[in-house]
PDB file of C-alpha atoms in Angstrom:
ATOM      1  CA  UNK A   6      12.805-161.018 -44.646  1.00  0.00           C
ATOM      2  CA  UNK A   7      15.721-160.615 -42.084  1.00  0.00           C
ATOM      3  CA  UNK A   8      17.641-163.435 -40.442  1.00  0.00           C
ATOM      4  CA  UNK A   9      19.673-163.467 -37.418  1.00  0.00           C
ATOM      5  CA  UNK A  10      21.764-167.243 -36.846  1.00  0.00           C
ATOM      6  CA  UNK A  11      22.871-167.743 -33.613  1.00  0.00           C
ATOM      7  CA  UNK A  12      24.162-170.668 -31.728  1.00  0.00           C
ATOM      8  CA  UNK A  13      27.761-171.221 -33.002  1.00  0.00           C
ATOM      9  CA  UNK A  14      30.962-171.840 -30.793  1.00  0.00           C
ATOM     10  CA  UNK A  15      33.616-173.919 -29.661  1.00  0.00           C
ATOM     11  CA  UNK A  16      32.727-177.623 -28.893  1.00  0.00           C
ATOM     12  CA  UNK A  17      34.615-181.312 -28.763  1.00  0.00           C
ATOM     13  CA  UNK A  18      34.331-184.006 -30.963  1.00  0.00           C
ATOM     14  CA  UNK A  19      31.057-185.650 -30.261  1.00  0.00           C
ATOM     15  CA  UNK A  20      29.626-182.588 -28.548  1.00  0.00           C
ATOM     16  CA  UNK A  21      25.541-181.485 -29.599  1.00  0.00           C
ATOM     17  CA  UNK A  22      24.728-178.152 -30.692  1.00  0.00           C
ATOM     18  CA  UNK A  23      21.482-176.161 -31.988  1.00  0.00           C
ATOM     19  CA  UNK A  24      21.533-173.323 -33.949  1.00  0.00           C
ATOM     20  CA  UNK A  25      19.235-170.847 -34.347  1.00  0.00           C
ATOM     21  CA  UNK A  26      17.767-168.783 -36.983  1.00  0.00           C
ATOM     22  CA  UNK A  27      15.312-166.165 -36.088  1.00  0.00           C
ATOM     23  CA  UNK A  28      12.758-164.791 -39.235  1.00  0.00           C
ATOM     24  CA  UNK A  29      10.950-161.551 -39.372  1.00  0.00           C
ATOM     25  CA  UNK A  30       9.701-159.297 -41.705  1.00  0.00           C
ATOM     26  CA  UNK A  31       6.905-161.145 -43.570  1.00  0.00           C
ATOM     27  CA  UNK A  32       4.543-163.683 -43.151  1.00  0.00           C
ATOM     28  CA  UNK A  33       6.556-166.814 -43.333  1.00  0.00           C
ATOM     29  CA  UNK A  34       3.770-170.110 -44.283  1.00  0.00           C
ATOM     30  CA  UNK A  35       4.782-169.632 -47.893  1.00  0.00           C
ATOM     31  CA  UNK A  36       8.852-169.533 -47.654  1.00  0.00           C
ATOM     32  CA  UNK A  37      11.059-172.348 -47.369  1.00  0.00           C
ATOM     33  CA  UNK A  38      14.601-172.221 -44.950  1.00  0.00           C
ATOM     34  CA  UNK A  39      17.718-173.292 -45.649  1.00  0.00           C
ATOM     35  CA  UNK A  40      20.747-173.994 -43.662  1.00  0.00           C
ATOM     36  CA  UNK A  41      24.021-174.144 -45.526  1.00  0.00           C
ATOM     37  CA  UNK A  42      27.504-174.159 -44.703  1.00  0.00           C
ATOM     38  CA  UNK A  43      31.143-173.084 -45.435  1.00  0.00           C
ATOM     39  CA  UNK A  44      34.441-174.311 -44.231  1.00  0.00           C
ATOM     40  CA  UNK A  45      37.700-172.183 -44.390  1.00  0.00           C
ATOM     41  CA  UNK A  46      38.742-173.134 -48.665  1.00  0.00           C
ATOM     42  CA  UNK A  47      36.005-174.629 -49.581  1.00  0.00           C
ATOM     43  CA  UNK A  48      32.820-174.027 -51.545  1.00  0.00           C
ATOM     44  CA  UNK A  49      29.506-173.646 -49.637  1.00  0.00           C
ATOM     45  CA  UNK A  50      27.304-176.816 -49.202  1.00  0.00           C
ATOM     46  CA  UNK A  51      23.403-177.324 -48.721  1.00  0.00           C
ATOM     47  CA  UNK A  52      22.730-178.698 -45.077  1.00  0.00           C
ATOM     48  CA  UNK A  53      19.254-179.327 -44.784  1.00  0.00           C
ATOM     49  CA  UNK A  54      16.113-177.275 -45.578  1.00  0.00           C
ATOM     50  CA  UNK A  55      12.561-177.229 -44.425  1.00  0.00           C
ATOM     51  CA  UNK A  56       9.227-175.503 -45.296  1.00  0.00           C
ATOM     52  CA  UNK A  57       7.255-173.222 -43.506  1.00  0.00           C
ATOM     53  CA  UNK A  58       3.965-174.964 -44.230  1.00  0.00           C
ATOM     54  CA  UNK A  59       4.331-178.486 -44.144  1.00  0.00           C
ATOM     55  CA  UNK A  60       7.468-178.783 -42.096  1.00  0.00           C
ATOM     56  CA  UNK A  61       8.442-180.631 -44.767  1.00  0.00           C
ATOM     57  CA  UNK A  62      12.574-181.305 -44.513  1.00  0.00           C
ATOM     58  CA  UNK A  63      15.189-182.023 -46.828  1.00  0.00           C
ATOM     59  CA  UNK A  64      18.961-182.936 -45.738  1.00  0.00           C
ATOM     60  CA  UNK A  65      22.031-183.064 -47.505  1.00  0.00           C
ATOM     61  CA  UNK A  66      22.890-186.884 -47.515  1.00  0.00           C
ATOM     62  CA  UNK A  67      25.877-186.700 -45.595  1.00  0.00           C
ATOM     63  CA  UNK A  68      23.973-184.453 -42.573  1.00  0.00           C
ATOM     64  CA  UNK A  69      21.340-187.565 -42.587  1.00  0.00           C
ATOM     65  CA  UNK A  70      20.892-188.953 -39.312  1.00  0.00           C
ATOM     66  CA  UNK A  71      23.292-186.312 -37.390  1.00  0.00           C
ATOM     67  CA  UNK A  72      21.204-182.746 -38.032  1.00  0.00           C
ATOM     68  CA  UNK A  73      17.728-182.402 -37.824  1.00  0.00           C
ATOM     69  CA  UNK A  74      15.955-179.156 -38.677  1.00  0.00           C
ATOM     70  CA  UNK A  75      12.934-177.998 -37.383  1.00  0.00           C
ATOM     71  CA  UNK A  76      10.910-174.774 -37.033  1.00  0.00           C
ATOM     72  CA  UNK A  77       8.971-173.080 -33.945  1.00  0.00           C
ATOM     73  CA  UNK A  78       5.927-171.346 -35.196  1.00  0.00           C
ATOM     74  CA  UNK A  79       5.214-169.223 -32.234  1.00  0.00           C
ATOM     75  CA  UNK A  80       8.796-167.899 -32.400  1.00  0.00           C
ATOM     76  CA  UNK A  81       9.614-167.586 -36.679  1.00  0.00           C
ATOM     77  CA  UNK A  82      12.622-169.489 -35.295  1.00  0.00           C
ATOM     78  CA  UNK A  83      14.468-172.120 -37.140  1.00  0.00           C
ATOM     79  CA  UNK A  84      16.512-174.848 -35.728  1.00  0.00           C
ATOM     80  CA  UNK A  85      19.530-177.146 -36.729  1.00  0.00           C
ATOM     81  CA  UNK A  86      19.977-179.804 -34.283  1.00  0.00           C
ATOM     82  CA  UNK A  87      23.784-181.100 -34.581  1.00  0.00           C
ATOM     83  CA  UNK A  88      24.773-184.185 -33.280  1.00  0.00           C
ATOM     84  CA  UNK A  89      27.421-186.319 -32.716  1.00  0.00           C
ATOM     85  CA  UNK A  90      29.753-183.612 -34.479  1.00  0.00           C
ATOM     86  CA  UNK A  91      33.169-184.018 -35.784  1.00  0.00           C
ATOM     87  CA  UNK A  92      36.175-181.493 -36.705  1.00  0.00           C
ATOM     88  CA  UNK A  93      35.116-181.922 -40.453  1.00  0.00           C
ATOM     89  CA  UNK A  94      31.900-179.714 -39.168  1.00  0.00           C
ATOM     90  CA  UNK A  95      33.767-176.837 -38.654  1.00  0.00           C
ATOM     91  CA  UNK A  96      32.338-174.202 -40.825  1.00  0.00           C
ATOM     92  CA  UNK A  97      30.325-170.557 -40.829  1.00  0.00           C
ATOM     93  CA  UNK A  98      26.660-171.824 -40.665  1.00  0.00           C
ATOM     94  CA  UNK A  99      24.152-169.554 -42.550  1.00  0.00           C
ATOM     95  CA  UNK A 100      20.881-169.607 -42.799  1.00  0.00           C
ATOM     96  CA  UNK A 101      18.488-168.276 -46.172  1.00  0.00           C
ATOM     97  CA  UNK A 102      15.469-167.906 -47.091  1.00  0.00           C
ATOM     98  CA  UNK A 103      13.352-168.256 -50.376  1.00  0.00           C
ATOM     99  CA  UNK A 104       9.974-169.015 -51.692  1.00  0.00           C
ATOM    100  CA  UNK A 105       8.491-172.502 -51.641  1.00  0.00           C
ATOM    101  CA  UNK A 106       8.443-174.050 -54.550  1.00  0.00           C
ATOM    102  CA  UNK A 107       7.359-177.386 -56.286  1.00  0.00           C
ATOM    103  CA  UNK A 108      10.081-178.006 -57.490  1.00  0.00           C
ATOM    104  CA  UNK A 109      11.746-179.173 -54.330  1.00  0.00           C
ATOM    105  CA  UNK A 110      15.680-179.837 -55.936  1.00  0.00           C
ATOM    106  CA  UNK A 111      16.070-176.138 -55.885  1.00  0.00           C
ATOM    107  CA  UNK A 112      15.749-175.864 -51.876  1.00  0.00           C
ATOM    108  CA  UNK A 113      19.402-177.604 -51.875  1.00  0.00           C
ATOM    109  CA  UNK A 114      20.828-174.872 -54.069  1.00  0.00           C
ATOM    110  CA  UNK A 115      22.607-171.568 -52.380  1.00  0.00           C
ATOM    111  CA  UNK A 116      22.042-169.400 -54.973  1.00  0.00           C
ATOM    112  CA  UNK A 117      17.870-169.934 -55.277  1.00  0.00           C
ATOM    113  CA  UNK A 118      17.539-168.217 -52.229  1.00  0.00           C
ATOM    114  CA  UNK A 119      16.422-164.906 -51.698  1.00  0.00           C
ATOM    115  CA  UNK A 120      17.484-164.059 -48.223  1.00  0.00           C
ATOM    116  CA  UNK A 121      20.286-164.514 -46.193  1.00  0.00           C
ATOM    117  CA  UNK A 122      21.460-164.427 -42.270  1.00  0.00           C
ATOM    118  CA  UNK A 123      24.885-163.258 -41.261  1.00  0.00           C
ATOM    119  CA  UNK A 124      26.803-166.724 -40.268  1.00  0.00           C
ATOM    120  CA  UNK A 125      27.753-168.365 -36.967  1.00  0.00           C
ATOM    121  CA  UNK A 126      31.016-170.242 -37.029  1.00  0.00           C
ATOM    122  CA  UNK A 127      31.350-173.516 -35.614  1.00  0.00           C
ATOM    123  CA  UNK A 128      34.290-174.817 -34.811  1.00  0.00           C
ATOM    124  CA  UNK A 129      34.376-178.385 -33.712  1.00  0.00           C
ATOM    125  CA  UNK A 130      38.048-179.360 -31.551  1.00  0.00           C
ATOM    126  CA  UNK A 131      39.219-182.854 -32.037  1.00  0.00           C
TER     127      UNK A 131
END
């Protein structure tokens, strides 16, 4: 599976932006995507995830309500909707792949996944 994130820039305090993530190289329905982050000294953290079959999503608890992930079939693309950003949302975004699994708590860790995107860096201006 390859994965090409796209989407980052430069944008104000309270500015929207959607990132991209586009898939290819296998048949998707049975993998799960992940959207993580890293900001300059600090560790990476989960941002949301969501499954290729079900759609079903999973978000980090402080993303809740600000970033909503979602996938477009027709295109293997996935999407992080940001809103409502802030200058503590400056980061690298990346996005991964891996199998779906059952047991779900693993979509939230970086290091279950099996494929990863090159990262585009958002950086949010206050």
């Amino acid at each position: 599976v390859q994965l090409q994130a796209s989407g980052g820039g430069l944008v104000q305090a309270g500015d929207s932006l959607r990132l991209s993530c586009a898939a290819s190289g296998d048949t998707l329905s049975t993998y799960a995507m992940g959207w993580f982050r890293q900001a300059p000294g600090k560790a990476r953290e989960f941002v949301a995830a969501i499954t290729w079959s079900a759609g079903t999503t999973y978000y980090a608890d402080s993303m809740k309500g600000r970033f909503t992930i979602s996938r477009d079939d027709a295109n293997n693309t996935v999407y992080l909707q940001m809103n409502t950003v802030a200058p503590d949302d400056t980061a690298v975004y990346s996005c991964a792949a891996r199998s779906e699994t059952s047991w779900t708590a693993r979509y939230f860790y970086a290091a279950s996944y099996m494929y990863w995107g090159q990262g585009t860096l958002v950086t949010v201006s206050s």
